[in-house]
Amino acid sequence: MSFITVTGNLGRDAELKTVNGNRVLEFSVADTVGFGDKKETQWIRCSLWAAKRAESLAPYMKKGSVVEVCGTPKINTYKTQAGEFRAGIDVNVLDVRLHGGGKAERQAPADDFEQDSVPF
């Protein structure tokens, strides 16, 4: 079994869908490769099929957020409307790490402790 790890920015907000009764979080990660004039972006399509994790991560997976995904890759070939053949990488996500960015609505943590009780 092959694994791939990709770190990059989300191209748009992640989308929580139901497919055949299962919850899936779908998103695309921009992976920049090369340097200078040879620099280009390749898009990695990702699917997270763990229902509870998908639902809990969805509010934080916003356009521009930096994420690191690890999963099993699959090469996907397709034909464009113009008749050109293309290929892309799809990843069945096993692990996601959020590195910040994006426009997620974050709540401040509850301040339910007394400052005097903190030992440092």
CSV table of N, CA and C in Angstrom, one decimal, residues 10 12-19 23-28 46-48 54-55 57-59 61-62:
chain,number,residue,atom,x,y,z
A,10,LEU,N,-5.8,25.2,1.2
A,10,LEU,CA,-7.0,24.8,0.6
A,10,LEU,C,-7.5,25.8,-0.4
A,12,ARG,N,-10.5,26.1,-1.7
A,12,ARG,CA,-11.9,26.6,-1.4
A,12,ARG,C,-12.3,25.9,-0.1
A,13,ASP,N,-13.4,26.4,0.5
A,13,ASP,CA,-13.9,25.7,1.7
A,13,ASP,C,-14.2,24.3,1.5
A,14,ALA,N,-13.9,23.4,2.5
A,14,ALA,CA,-14.2,22.0,2.3
A,14,ALA,C,-15.7,21.8,2.3
A,15,GLU,N,-16.1,20.8,1.6
A,15,GLU,CA,-17.6,20.5,1.5
A,15,GLU,C,-17.9,19.2,2.1
A,16,LEU,N,-18.9,19.2,3.1
A,16,LEU,CA,-19.3,18.0,3.7
A,16,LEU,C,-20.5,17.5,3.0
A,17,LYS,N,-20.4,16.2,2.5
A,17,LYS,CA,-21.4,15.6,1.7
A,17,LYS,C,-21.8,14.3,2.2
A,18,THR,N,-23.0,13.8,1.7
A,18,THR,CA,-23.4,12.4,2.0
A,18,THR,C,-23.4,11.6,0.8
A,19,VAL,N,-22.6,10.5,0.7
A,19,VAL,CA,-22.5,9.7,-0.4
A,19,VAL,C,-22.9,8.2,0.0
A,23,ARG,N,-21.0,10.0,5.4
A,23,ARG,CA,-20.5,11.4,5.4
A,23,ARG,C,-19.1,11.4,4.9
A,24,VAL,N,-18.8,12.4,4.0
A,24,VAL,CA,-17.5,12.6,3.5
A,24,VAL,C,-17.1,14.1,3.4
A,25,LEU,N,-15.9,14.4,3.7
A,25,LEU,CA,-15.5,15.8,3.6
A,25,LEU,C,-14.5,15.9,2.4
A,26,GLU,N,-14.9,16.7,1.4
A,26,GLU,CA,-14.1,16.8,0.2
A,26,GLU,C,-13.5,18.2,0.1
A,27,PHE,N,-12.2,18.2,-0.3
A,27,PHE,CA,-11.5,19.4,-0.4
A,27,PHE,C,-10.3,19.2,-1.3
A,28,SER,N,-9.7,20.3,-1.8
A,28,SER,CA,-8.5,20.3,-2.7
A,28,SER,C,-7.4,21.1,-2.0
A,46,CYS,N,-8.9,15.6,-2.3
A,46,CYS,CA,-8.9,14.8,-1.1
A,46,CYS,C,-10.3,14.5,-0.6
A,47,SER,N,-10.5,13.3,0.0
A,47,SER,CA,-11.7,12.8,0.6
A,47,SER,C,-11.5,12.2,1.9
A,48,LEU,N,-12.1,12.7,3.0
A,48,LEU,CA,-12.0,12.2,4.3
A,48,LEU,C,-13.4,11.5,4.6
A,54,ALA,N,-14.9,14.1,9.9
A,54,ALA,CA,-15.3,15.0,8.8
A,54,ALA,C,-16.2,16.1,9.3
A,55,GLU,N,-17.2,15.8,10.1
A,55,GLU,CA,-18.1,16.7,10.7
A,55,GLU,C,-17.5,17.7,11.6
A,57,LEU,N,-14.2,18.6,11.6
A,57,LEU,CA,-13.2,19.4,10.9
A,57,LEU,C,-13.8,20.4,10.0
A,58,ALA,N,-15.0,20.1,9.4
A,58,ALA,CA,-15.6,21.0,8.4
A,58,ALA,C,-15.6,22.5,8.7
A,59,PRO,N,-15.9,22.9,9.9
A,59,PRO,CA,-16.0,24.4,10.2
A,59,PRO,C,-14.6,25.0,10.1
A,61,MET,N,-12.0,24.0,8.0
A,61,MET,CA,-11.4,23.8,6.7
A,61,MET,C,-11.8,24.8,5.7
A,62,LYS,N,-11.3,26.0,5.8
A,62,LYS,CA,-11.7,27.2,5.0
A,62,LYS,C,-10.6,27.5,4.0
